[in-house]
Short mmCIF file of C-alpha atoms and ligand atoms in Angstrom, two decimals:
data_model
loop_
_atom_site.label_atom_id
_atom_site.label_comp_id
_atom_site.label_asym_id
_atom_site.label_seq_id
_atom_site.Cartn_x
_atom_site.Cartn_y
_atom_site.Cartn_z
CA LYS L 368 18.40 13.29 -5.56
CA ASP L 369 16.66 12.77 -8.95
CA TYR L 370 14.23 10.26 -7.51
CA PRO L 371 10.51 11.23 -7.57
CA PRO L 372 9.25 12.96 -4.44
CA GLY L 373 7.57 10.93 -1.72
CA PRO L 374 7.65 10.24 2.04
CA LYS L 375 10.90 10.18 3.89
CA TRP L 376 12.84 6.77 4.10
CA TYR L 377 13.89 5.12 7.23
CA PRO L 378 16.43 2.20 7.63
CA ILE L 379 14.99 -1.29 6.78
CA LYS L 380 11.42 -0.12 6.40
CA GLY L 381 11.96 2.78 3.85
CA SER L 382 8.57 4.64 3.49
CA VAL L 383 6.41 1.81 4.53
CA ASP L 384 5.07 3.35 7.70
CA ALA L 385 3.90 6.55 5.87
CA LEU L 386 2.05 4.38 3.20
CA ARG L 387 0.48 2.10 5.87
CA LYS L 388 -0.71 5.18 7.77
CA TYR L 389 -2.64 6.28 4.70
CA ILE L 390 -3.98 2.76 3.88
CA VAL L 391 -5.43 2.62 7.27
CA LYS L 392 -6.89 6.03 6.90
CA CYS L 393 -8.27 5.49 3.33
CA GLY L 394 -9.13 1.87 3.46
CA SER L 395 -7.43 0.90 0.15
CA GLN L 396 -3.80 1.03 -1.21
CA HIS L 397 -4.90 2.67 -4.47
CA ILE L 398 -6.54 5.53 -2.54
CA ALA L 399 -3.52 5.84 -0.18
CA PHE L 400 -1.22 6.21 -3.23
CA ALA L 401 -3.50 9.04 -4.62
CA LYS L 402 -3.59 10.89 -1.31
CA LEU L 403 0.30 10.67 -0.86
CA ALA L 404 0.78 11.99 -4.42
CA GLN L 405 -1.60 14.83 -3.52
CA GLU L 406 0.47 15.54 -0.42
CA TYR L 407 3.70 15.55 -2.32
CA ASN L 408 2.16 17.53 -5.10
CA THR L 409 3.48 14.99 -7.63
CA ASN L 410 2.27 12.82 -10.52
CA ILE L 411 5.12 10.53 -10.03
CA LEU L 412 5.43 9.25 -6.53
CA GLY L 413 8.66 7.78 -5.16
CA LEU L 414 8.60 5.14 -2.46
CA LYS L 415 10.88 2.67 -0.85
CA LEU L 416 9.20 -0.36 0.29
CA GLY L 417 11.65 -2.38 2.47
CA GLU L 418 14.60 -2.77 -0.07
CA ASP L 419 12.56 -2.15 -3.16
CA PHE L 420 12.28 1.08 -5.08
CA VAL L 421 8.64 1.52 -6.02
CA VAL L 422 7.29 4.36 -8.08
CA VAL L 423 3.64 5.04 -8.62
CA VAL L 424 2.49 6.98 -11.69
CA PHE L 425 -0.59 9.07 -12.16
CA THR L 426 -2.42 11.07 -14.99
CA TYR L 427 -3.24 10.05 -18.48
CA ASP L 428 -0.33 11.46 -20.29
CA ILE L 429 2.36 9.83 -18.14
CA ILE L 430 0.49 6.60 -18.08
CA LYS L 431 -0.01 6.51 -21.81
CA HIS L 432 3.70 7.10 -22.32
CA ILE L 433 4.71 4.36 -19.88
CA LEU L 434 2.26 1.71 -21.29
CA ARG L 435 3.53 2.31 -24.81
CA SER L 436 7.27 2.56 -24.00
CA GLU L 437 9.66 -0.52 -24.18
CA ASP L 438 11.49 0.76 -21.28
CA PHE L 439 8.65 -0.04 -18.95
CA GLU L 440 7.58 -3.39 -20.55
CA SER L 441 9.25 -5.86 -18.11
CA ARG L 442 7.83 -7.23 -14.97
CA PRO L 443 9.63 -7.10 -11.55
CA ASP L 444 11.91 -9.92 -10.58
CA ASN L 445 11.26 -10.03 -6.80
CA PHE L 446 10.37 -12.50 -4.18
CA PHE L 447 6.67 -12.24 -4.59
CA ILE L 448 6.63 -12.56 -8.41
CA ARG L 449 8.92 -15.66 -8.23
CA LEU L 450 6.76 -17.20 -5.49
CA ARG L 451 3.58 -16.41 -7.49
CA SER L 452 5.11 -18.07 -10.64
CA MET L 453 6.03 -21.27 -8.78
CA GLY L 454 9.60 -20.41 -8.22
CA GLU L 455 10.53 -19.05 -11.62
CA LYS L 456 9.37 -16.11 -13.93
CA LYS L 457 7.54 -18.53 -16.24
CA GLY L 458 4.06 -18.23 -17.69
CA ILE L 459 2.95 -15.04 -19.46
CA THR L 460 1.86 -12.43 -16.97
CA CYS L 461 5.32 -12.23 -15.16
CA ALA L 462 7.51 -13.20 -18.02
CA ASP L 463 9.73 -10.82 -19.85
CA GLY L 464 11.79 -10.59 -22.96
CA GLU L 465 11.86 -13.44 -25.40
CA ARG L 466 9.89 -15.88 -23.23
CA TRP L 467 7.10 -13.34 -22.93
CA SER L 468 6.93 -12.48 -26.64
CA SER L 469 6.92 -16.03 -27.71
CA GLN L 470 4.10 -16.93 -25.26
CA ARG L 471 2.09 -13.83 -25.95
CA GLY L 472 2.34 -14.62 -29.80
CA PHE L 473 1.23 -18.16 -29.11
CA LEU L 474 -1.62 -17.17 -27.02
CA VAL L 475 -2.98 -14.37 -29.28
CA LYS L 476 -2.83 -16.83 -32.23
CA HIS L 477 -4.50 -19.61 -30.33
CA PHE L 478 -7.27 -17.37 -28.93
CA ARG L 479 -7.98 -16.12 -32.37
CA ASN L 480 -8.13 -19.59 -33.77
CA LEU L 481 -10.37 -20.54 -31.03
CA GLY L 482 -12.91 -17.89 -32.09
CA PHE L 483 -12.21 -15.13 -29.69
CA GLY L 484 -14.77 -12.50 -30.39
CA LYS L 485 -16.62 -14.93 -32.76
CA GLU L 486 -19.40 -17.49 -32.52
CA GLU L 487 -17.43 -20.34 -30.81
CA MET L 488 -16.72 -18.03 -27.90
CA GLN L 489 -20.32 -16.90 -27.68
CA LYS L 490 -21.39 -20.61 -27.51
CA MET L 491 -19.13 -21.17 -24.57
CA VAL L 492 -20.47 -18.10 -22.77
CA GLN L 493 -24.19 -18.88 -23.59
CA GLU L 494 -23.80 -22.47 -22.26
CA GLU L 495 -22.71 -21.01 -18.87
CA LEU L 496 -25.39 -18.35 -18.95
CA SER L 497 -28.14 -21.01 -19.47
CA ASP L 498 -27.04 -22.67 -16.11
CA ILE L 499 -27.30 -19.32 -14.31
CA LEU L 500 -30.70 -18.60 -15.73
CA LEU L 501 -31.99 -21.92 -14.67
CA THR L 502 -30.47 -21.37 -11.17
CA LEU L 503 -32.30 -17.98 -10.95
CA GLU L 504 -35.64 -19.33 -12.26
CA CYS L 505 -35.58 -22.18 -9.74
CA ASN L 506 -34.66 -19.99 -6.85
CA GLY L 507 -34.01 -16.28 -7.30
CA LEU L 508 -34.42 -15.46 -3.63
CA ASN L 509 -31.59 -14.61 -1.47
CA VAL L 510 -28.98 -15.22 -4.20
CA GLU L 511 -25.28 -14.66 -3.04
CA VAL L 512 -24.29 -12.86 -6.17
CA GLY L 513 -20.59 -13.28 -5.44
CA LYS L 514 -20.95 -17.04 -5.85
CA LEU L 515 -23.20 -16.84 -8.88
CA PHE L 516 -20.72 -15.60 -11.49
CA SER L 517 -17.35 -16.89 -10.48
CA PRO L 518 -17.97 -20.56 -11.25
CA ALA L 519 -19.45 -19.72 -14.62
CA VAL L 520 -16.43 -17.47 -15.56
CA ILE L 521 -13.86 -19.99 -14.42
CA SER L 522 -15.68 -22.73 -16.29
CA ILE L 523 -15.39 -20.62 -19.56
CA LEU L 524 -11.72 -20.10 -18.95
CA TRP L 525 -11.25 -23.75 -18.27
CA ASN L 526 -13.18 -24.69 -21.39
CA LEU L 527 -10.80 -22.42 -23.35
CA THR L 528 -7.73 -24.01 -21.63
CA ALA L 529 -8.64 -27.71 -21.28
CA GLY L 530 -11.46 -28.08 -23.82
CA SER L 531 -14.26 -29.04 -21.48
CA ARG L 532 -16.68 -27.41 -19.10
CA ILE L 533 -16.20 -27.78 -15.49
CA LYS L 534 -18.73 -29.30 -13.12
CA ARG L 535 -20.28 -26.75 -10.65
CA ASN L 536 -19.68 -29.33 -7.73
CA ASP L 537 -15.89 -29.78 -8.58
CA ARG L 538 -14.51 -29.15 -5.12
CA ARG L 539 -10.92 -28.59 -6.33
CA LEU L 540 -12.05 -25.64 -8.45
CA GLN L 541 -14.11 -24.11 -5.73
CA ASN L 542 -11.05 -24.42 -3.43
CA ILE L 543 -8.85 -22.61 -6.09
CA LEU L 544 -11.39 -19.84 -6.26
CA ASP L 545 -11.44 -19.41 -2.57
CA LEU L 546 -7.65 -19.36 -2.36
CA LEU L 547 -7.45 -16.76 -5.17
CA ALA L 548 -9.99 -14.57 -3.41
CA ARG L 549 -7.83 -14.67 -0.17
CA ARG L 550 -4.67 -14.00 -2.15
CA SER L 551 -6.05 -10.87 -3.70
CA LYS L 552 -6.89 -9.49 -0.24
CA ILE L 553 -3.55 -10.33 1.46
CA PHE L 554 -1.29 -9.16 -1.43
CA ASP L 555 -1.00 -6.03 -3.51
CA MET L 556 0.54 -5.14 -6.87
CA ALA L 557 3.83 -4.45 -5.06
CA GLY L 558 3.84 -7.90 -3.45
CA GLY L 559 2.75 -6.86 -0.07
CA ARG L 560 4.68 -7.29 3.27
CA LEU L 561 6.11 -10.76 2.29
CA ASN L 562 7.91 -9.19 -0.66
CA MET L 563 9.41 -6.50 1.54
CA TYR L 564 10.58 -8.91 4.10
CA PRO L 565 10.83 -12.51 2.58
CA TRP L 566 12.19 -13.67 5.95
CA LEU L 567 8.72 -13.39 7.35
CA ARG L 568 7.89 -16.74 5.80
CA PHE L 569 10.13 -18.44 8.45
CA ILE L 570 8.57 -16.76 11.45
CA MET L 571 5.01 -16.22 10.47
CA PRO L 572 4.21 -18.41 7.45
CA LYS L 573 0.50 -18.17 7.80
CA LYS L 574 0.00 -14.50 8.57
CA SER L 575 2.52 -13.37 5.91
CA GLY L 576 0.56 -15.13 3.16
CA TYR L 577 3.52 -17.57 2.39
CA LYS L 578 1.52 -20.63 3.34
CA LEU L 579 -1.45 -19.49 1.21
CA MET L 580 0.84 -18.96 -1.82
CA MET L 581 2.42 -22.31 -1.44
CA GLU L 582 -1.04 -23.87 -1.16
CA ILE L 583 -2.25 -22.14 -4.26
CA ASN L 584 0.88 -23.36 -6.21
CA ARG L 585 0.35 -26.93 -5.01
CA GLU L 586 -3.31 -27.03 -5.79
CA MET L 587 -3.03 -25.41 -9.22
CA LYS L 588 -0.08 -27.67 -10.19
CA ALA L 589 -1.91 -30.81 -9.12
CA PHE L 590 -5.07 -29.73 -10.83
CA PHE L 591 -3.42 -28.78 -14.10
CA MET L 592 -1.01 -31.67 -14.32
CA GLU L 593 -3.93 -34.13 -14.17
CA VAL L 594 -5.42 -32.61 -17.21
CA ILE L 595 -2.09 -32.20 -18.99
CA LYS L 596 -1.36 -35.90 -18.53
CA GLU L 597 -4.69 -36.72 -19.96
CA HIS L 598 -4.05 -34.56 -23.03
CA TYR L 599 -0.57 -36.15 -23.56
CA ALA L 600 -2.23 -39.49 -23.49
CA ASN L 601 -4.81 -38.48 -26.02
CA TRP L 602 -2.57 -36.31 -28.30
CA ASN L 603 -2.37 -37.66 -31.93
CA GLY L 604 -1.27 -34.50 -33.83
CA LYS L 605 -4.62 -33.51 -35.00
CA THR L 606 -5.99 -30.17 -33.95
CA ARG L 607 -8.35 -30.55 -30.98
CA GLY L 608 -8.60 -26.91 -30.34
CA ASP L 609 -7.97 -26.34 -26.64
CA LEU L 610 -4.86 -24.42 -25.39
CA ILE L 611 -3.24 -27.39 -23.62
CA TYR L 612 -3.54 -29.53 -26.72
CA GLU L 613 -2.13 -26.81 -28.95
CA PHE L 614 0.69 -26.19 -26.49
CA ILE L 615 1.67 -29.92 -26.51
CA THR L 616 1.82 -29.66 -30.27
CA GLU L 617 4.21 -26.70 -30.02
CA MET L 618 6.34 -28.66 -27.34
CA LYS L 619 6.57 -31.54 -29.87
CA LYS L 620 7.55 -29.25 -32.72
CA ASN L 621 10.04 -27.08 -30.64
CA THR L 622 12.11 -29.70 -28.74
CA PHE L 623 14.96 -27.30 -28.63
CA ASN L 624 12.81 -24.21 -27.67
CA SER L 625 12.97 -23.87 -23.97
CA TYR L 626 9.81 -21.59 -23.91
CA PHE L 627 7.50 -24.56 -24.67
CA THR L 628 8.03 -26.76 -21.69
CA GLU L 629 5.76 -28.58 -19.22
CA ASP L 630 6.46 -26.09 -16.27
CA GLN L 631 5.73 -23.23 -18.75
CA LEU L 632 2.38 -24.79 -19.71
CA VAL L 633 1.30 -25.19 -16.05
CA MET L 634 2.13 -21.55 -15.41
CA VAL L 635 0.36 -20.29 -18.56
CA CYS L 636 -2.83 -22.22 -17.48
CA ALA L 637 -2.51 -20.81 -14.02
CA ASP L 638 -1.99 -17.18 -15.40
CA ILE L 639 -5.19 -17.40 -17.44
CA LEU L 640 -7.20 -18.36 -14.43
CA ILE L 641 -5.46 -15.84 -12.14
CA ALA L 642 -5.78 -12.94 -14.60
CA GLY L 643 -9.22 -13.79 -15.91
CA ALA L 644 -11.50 -15.22 -13.12
CA GLN L 645 -11.74 -12.58 -10.42
CA THR L 646 -11.47 -9.60 -12.78
CA THR L 647 -14.39 -10.71 -14.85
CA SER L 648 -16.66 -12.13 -12.13
CA ASN L 649 -16.16 -9.16 -9.81
CA THR L 650 -17.05 -6.70 -12.49
CA LEU L 651 -20.38 -8.58 -13.07
CA ASP L 652 -20.87 -8.64 -9.32
CA PHE L 653 -20.45 -4.92 -9.19
CA ALA L 654 -22.70 -4.36 -12.16
CA PHE L 655 -25.71 -6.12 -10.49
CA LEU L 656 -24.85 -4.26 -7.25
CA MET L 657 -25.11 -0.91 -9.12
CA MET L 658 -28.48 -1.99 -10.40
CA ILE L 659 -29.73 -2.60 -6.91
CA LEU L 660 -28.35 0.83 -5.80
CA HIS L 661 -29.64 2.74 -8.78
CA GLU L 662 -33.19 1.47 -9.64
CA ASN L 663 -33.70 4.27 -12.22
CA ILE L 664 -30.76 3.05 -14.21
CA GLN L 665 -31.97 -0.49 -14.04
CA CYS L 666 -35.37 0.63 -15.46
CA LYS L 667 -33.69 2.42 -18.28
CA VAL L 668 -31.50 -0.72 -19.16
CA GLN L 669 -34.70 -2.81 -19.24
CA GLU L 670 -36.56 -0.38 -21.29
CA GLU L 671 -33.87 -0.47 -23.88
CA LEU L 672 -33.55 -4.19 -23.76
CA ASP L 673 -37.33 -4.71 -24.18
CA ARG L 674 -37.27 -2.32 -27.05
CA VAL L 675 -34.45 -3.92 -28.98
CA PHE L 676 -35.13 -7.64 -28.26
CA GLN L 677 -38.68 -8.58 -28.81
CA SER L 678 -38.19 -12.31 -29.55
CA ASP L 679 -36.89 -14.98 -27.29
CA VAL L 680 -33.73 -15.48 -29.34
CA PRO L 681 -30.73 -15.36 -26.92
CA ILE L 682 -28.80 -12.09 -26.75
CA ALA L 683 -25.37 -12.27 -28.48
CA TYR L 684 -22.33 -10.11 -27.88
CA SER L 685 -22.77 -8.76 -31.46
CA ASP L 686 -26.15 -7.35 -30.33
CA ARG L 687 -24.38 -4.70 -28.39
CA ILE L 688 -24.35 -2.18 -31.28
CA ASN L 689 -28.02 -1.87 -30.76
CA THR L 690 -27.99 -1.24 -26.96
CA PRO L 691 -25.67 1.74 -26.36
CA TYR L 692 -27.24 2.46 -22.94
CA THR L 693 -26.52 -1.01 -21.64
CA GLU L 694 -23.01 -0.76 -22.95
CA ALA L 695 -22.63 2.63 -21.30
CA VAL L 696 -23.72 1.16 -17.99
CA LEU L 697 -21.13 -1.52 -18.16
CA MET L 698 -18.37 0.92 -19.15
CA GLU L 699 -19.42 3.20 -16.26
CA VAL L 700 -19.11 0.00 -13.87
CA GLU L 701 -15.57 -0.53 -15.23
CA ARG L 702 -14.69 3.06 -14.77
CA PHE L 703 -16.38 3.78 -11.39
CA LEU L 704 -15.54 0.64 -9.67
CA HIS L 705 -12.19 -0.04 -11.50
CA VAL L 706 -11.73 -3.75 -10.56
CA VAL L 707 -7.90 -3.31 -11.21
CA PRO L 708 -7.19 0.15 -9.76
CA ILE L 709 -3.40 -0.24 -9.99
CA ILE L 710 -2.07 -2.05 -13.08
CA GLY L 711 1.39 -3.41 -13.73
CA PRO L 712 3.75 -4.10 -11.98
CA ARG L 713 6.32 -3.00 -14.39
CA ARG L 714 10.10 -2.80 -13.99
CA VAL L 715 12.76 -0.68 -15.74
CA LEU L 716 15.83 -2.61 -16.89
CA THR L 717 18.14 0.44 -16.89
CA ASP L 718 18.04 3.88 -15.30
CA VAL L 719 15.23 5.78 -17.24
CA LYS L 720 14.39 9.40 -17.33
CA LEU L 721 10.69 10.14 -16.69
CA GLU L 722 9.67 13.84 -16.82
CA GLN L 723 12.40 15.51 -14.65
CA TYR L 724 13.16 12.43 -12.58
CA ILE L 725 15.42 9.36 -12.84
CA ILE L 726 13.89 6.01 -12.31
CA PRO L 727 16.72 3.72 -11.17
CA LYS L 728 17.36 0.34 -12.86
CA ASN L 729 15.10 -2.52 -11.37
CA THR L 730 12.51 0.01 -9.88
CA THR L 731 9.08 -1.36 -9.62
CA VAL L 732 6.55 0.79 -11.43
CA LEU L 733 2.78 0.79 -10.49
CA ILE L 734 0.29 2.54 -12.73
CA SER L 735 -2.70 4.10 -11.26
CA THR L 736 -5.49 3.77 -13.79
CA TYR L 737 -7.70 4.71 -10.88
CA SER L 738 -6.34 8.25 -11.23
CA VAL L 739 -7.14 8.31 -14.89
CA HIS L 740 -10.79 7.04 -14.44
CA MET L 741 -11.33 9.60 -11.48
CA ASP L 742 -9.68 12.58 -12.99
CA LYS L 743 -12.09 15.50 -12.17
CA GLU L 744 -10.73 17.75 -14.95
CA PHE L 745 -11.73 15.20 -17.61
CA TRP L 746 -14.85 13.47 -16.15
CA ILE L 747 -16.14 16.51 -14.29
CA ASP L 748 -18.15 14.47 -11.73
CA PRO L 749 -16.08 11.16 -11.55
CA GLU L 750 -17.45 10.34 -8.12
CA VAL L 751 -20.98 10.09 -9.59
CA PHE L 752 -22.22 6.82 -11.19
CA ARG L 753 -23.55 8.25 -14.50
CA PRO L 754 -23.61 5.99 -17.56
CA GLU L 755 -24.76 8.91 -19.75
CA ARG L 756 -21.06 10.14 -19.75
CA PHE L 757 -20.45 7.56 -22.45
CA LEU L 758 -23.24 8.70 -24.65
CA ASN L 759 -23.52 11.70 -26.91
CA GLU L 760 -26.62 13.93 -27.56
CA LEU L 761 -27.76 11.35 -30.23
CA ASN L 762 -27.54 8.56 -27.59
CA GLU L 763 -24.61 7.00 -29.42
CA LEU L 764 -21.84 5.36 -27.53
CA VAL L 765 -18.74 7.40 -27.19
CA VAL L 766 -15.58 5.73 -25.74
CA PRO L 767 -13.07 8.38 -24.72
CA GLU L 768 -9.36 7.59 -25.15
CA ARG L 769 -8.93 7.99 -21.39
CA PHE L 770 -11.09 5.01 -20.65
CA ILE L 771 -8.45 2.18 -20.18
CA PRO L 772 -9.84 -0.54 -17.96
CA PHE L 773 -7.81 -3.24 -20.05
CA GLY L 774 -4.61 -1.21 -20.25
CA LEU L 775 -2.81 -0.08 -23.39
CA GLY L 776 0.15 -1.09 -25.47
CA LYS L 777 1.89 -4.39 -26.02
CA ARG L 778 1.05 -5.74 -22.58
CA ARG L 779 -2.65 -4.78 -22.76
CA CYS L 780 -5.14 -7.34 -21.62
CA LEU L 781 -5.15 -10.61 -23.57
CA GLY L 782 -8.58 -11.64 -22.47
CA GLU L 783 -10.37 -8.38 -23.26
CA ALA L 784 -12.63 -9.82 -25.99
CA LEU L 785 -13.66 -12.69 -23.74
CA ALA L 786 -14.15 -10.60 -20.72
CA LYS L 787 -16.33 -8.14 -22.63
CA SER L 788 -18.41 -10.88 -24.24
CA CYS L 789 -19.05 -12.38 -20.79
CA LEU L 790 -19.98 -9.06 -19.24
CA PHE L 791 -22.36 -7.96 -21.99
CA THR L 792 -24.08 -11.44 -22.62
CA PHE L 793 -24.55 -12.22 -18.90
CA PHE L 794 -25.66 -8.71 -17.89
CA ALA L 795 -28.10 -8.06 -20.89
CA GLU L 796 -29.77 -11.43 -20.71
CA ILE L 797 -30.29 -11.55 -16.93
CA MET L 798 -31.52 -7.88 -16.89
CA ARG L 799 -33.86 -8.73 -19.72
CA LYS L 800 -35.41 -11.61 -17.83
CA PHE L 801 -35.08 -10.54 -14.18
CA SER L 802 -35.37 -7.44 -12.03
CA VAL L 803 -32.90 -7.34 -9.25
CA THR L 804 -33.39 -5.87 -5.73
CA CYS L 805 -31.75 -6.20 -2.38
CA SER L 806 -32.85 -9.11 -0.14
CA PRO L 807 -35.43 -7.71 2.24
CA ASN L 808 -33.86 -9.31 5.29
CA GLU L 809 -30.35 -7.86 4.53
CA THR L 810 -28.91 -4.40 5.04
CA LYS L 811 -28.56 -2.47 1.91
CA PRO L 812 -24.97 -2.79 0.50
CA THR L 813 -22.89 0.36 0.60
CA GLY L 814 -21.36 -0.11 -2.87
CA ILE L 815 -17.86 0.78 -1.49
CA PRO L 816 -15.29 -1.76 -3.01
CA ILE L 817 -13.17 -3.91 -0.78
CA GLY L 818 -9.49 -3.17 -1.36
CA GLY L 819 -6.83 -5.61 -2.62
CA MET L 820 -4.99 -6.52 -5.71
CA THR L 821 -8.39 -6.90 -7.37
CA LEU L 822 -11.28 -4.82 -5.89
CA SER L 823 -14.35 -6.78 -4.96
CA PRO L 824 -17.86 -5.85 -3.75
CA GLU L 825 -18.96 -6.63 -0.23
CA ASN L 826 -20.86 -9.85 0.05
CA TYR L 827 -24.51 -9.08 -0.68
CA LYS L 828 -27.63 -11.18 -1.33
CA ALA L 829 -30.11 -10.14 -3.92
CA VAL L 830 -33.60 -11.20 -5.19
CA PHE L 831 -34.03 -11.82 -8.85
CA THR L 832 -37.73 -11.58 -9.87
CA LYS L 833 -38.87 -12.88 -13.24
CA ARG L 834 -40.19 -10.03 -15.48
CA HIS L 835 -42.22 -11.59 -18.20
C1 LIG M 1775 -13.01 -7.32 -16.75
C2 LIG M 1775 -12.01 -8.26 -16.79
C3 LIG M 1775 -10.62 -7.85 -16.94
C4 LIG M 1775 -9.84 -6.76 -16.71
C5 LIG M 1775 -10.45 -5.49 -16.15
C6 LIG M 1775 -8.52 -6.89 -17.13
C7 LIG M 1775 -7.52 -6.08 -17.04
C8 LIG M 1775 -6.22 -6.23 -17.44
C9 LIG M 1775 -5.24 -5.25 -17.53
C10 LIG M 1775 -5.41 -3.76 -17.16
C11 LIG M 1775 -4.02 -5.79 -17.92
C12 LIG M 1775 -2.78 -5.10 -18.26
C13 LIG M 1775 -1.77 -5.20 -17.16
C14 LIG M 1775 -0.46 -4.36 -17.50
O1 LIG M 1775 -0.52 -3.53 -18.39
O2 LIG M 1775 0.57 -4.65 -16.96
C15 LIG M 1775 -4.34 -7.24 -18.09
C16 LIG M 1775 -3.38 -8.18 -18.52
C17 LIG M 1775 -3.69 -9.56 -18.83
N1 LIG M 1775 -4.95 -10.12 -18.77
FE1 LIG M 1775 -6.75 -9.26 -18.29
N2 LIG M 1775 -8.45 -8.23 -17.56
C18 LIG M 1775 -9.67 -8.91 -17.56
C19 LIG M 1775 -9.96 -10.13 -17.95
C20 LIG M 1775 -9.05 -11.07 -18.53
C21 LIG M 1775 -9.46 -12.39 -18.97
C22 LIG M 1775 -10.95 -12.91 -19.03
C23 LIG M 1775 -8.24 -13.07 -19.26
C24 LIG M 1775 -8.04 -14.44 -19.80
C25 LIG M 1775 -8.49 -14.91 -20.92
C26 LIG M 1775 -7.16 -12.04 -19.07
C27 LIG M 1775 -5.89 -12.33 -19.25
C28 LIG M 1775 -4.84 -11.38 -19.09
C29 LIG M 1775 -3.40 -11.72 -19.26
C30 LIG M 1775 -2.86 -13.05 -19.50
C31 LIG M 1775 -2.75 -10.54 -19.10
C32 LIG M 1775 -1.21 -10.34 -19.03
C33 LIG M 1775 -0.70 -9.83 -20.39
C34 LIG M 1775 0.75 -9.71 -20.45
O3 LIG M 1775 1.40 -9.52 -19.53
O4 LIG M 1775 1.33 -9.64 -21.63
N3 LIG M 1775 -7.76 -10.94 -18.53
N4 LIG M 1775 -5.65 -7.43 -17.76
#
């Protein structure tokens, strides 16, 4: 009786049908959650999806409390999470407790040593950007934007993990990218239908997404193991500087510490690609889409870039302090198109009181950052794409506390500095050198995101015309 309000439960299905009805009506799960919360006049929505208790939370104050509270720090331990993590809750994204804190500590330290937010990282980003600029110079007509950024982003992540860039024509990588894109559309943060009814894997392995998940695991493991073996063979105890090398050093130091094992290493590598690839490349994809749909904003960005950068020296992430409008545009893309509209999932390990409700032990908690970024009371006109909301009267950048695309608290995004560096450097340099328009033979894109675990723009083609 103290469970948060929500649609009525039925045997076996729980409240699945009510949720599905709204998803069909609204097109996306995150909007369906928001509509249901409105219908039940609540900021804490109680659902039962199959056997699982799932609570969705809305509004900044509740979300801030949850993201900062230890009670909500764990990840669910359900069929989907185990399947996603190659059978066990290893890696970083889905790990809990001591395993999670040991791995998070290792990664934060390693990323810092590698130059996260510093020159070394900028070099990695600029190398990939040079290839993109060359591609656009050779042929800027009919560019499939969705295919332009994802190989570059994944190559940066790969460089960070394995110490080398990846060739554009590496078919295994393209295959992993395609599989991840499909995964994001079939599953949601609560694990989708397969998590509710794991037995579906026996009767419809393909349709339920089970076959796809097994394929992703197989491909990733084979891909990473090849590089890990190579690193083992070349390991000599001297710092080489990539994540796999440093992890092997930890493994050799900590022979009794079960958190530094080969399986764990494979899963950490996979987590970095899963968490970083689509989120970053889809945000870039959305940013150029917005420039096509809002030509006046594109002109203002170019005016600022022309004014600030008069020489041919490549734009660096540190230059962002001089380009508040361009920064504001990127923030508005993150707010307005919220590539991760529902964050988490989290799990409570004991019964927890939240406002006047009790969240029972093991409940999955989903966090609607979409609701924070679309809150009418705070943003006034959230449904309008208006970068000026991030600027004050002196045209200085203002970042409200309620802008949380990378989350908050101890589980906040580990790759934020890298993601922001990619977004700014790619966007500013391309906008300075090219104007972007819709391909003349294509229908104008709508700008409405396609739902899924990570939102993505519709496939669109663009023309990049050299400016100077
Ligand atoms: C625009 C791009 C990105 C966005 C919007 C984004 C967003 C987020 C958010 C909101 C979380 C928090 C989830 C939670 O609170 O439960 C998160 C976690 C995480 N992100 Fe990102 N991310 C981005 C890019 C990246 C990149 C490039 C990397 C890799 C270098 C990365 C690695 C991670 C990892 C490993 C976690 C899990 C942290 C943990 O559980 O302790 N992300 N991300």
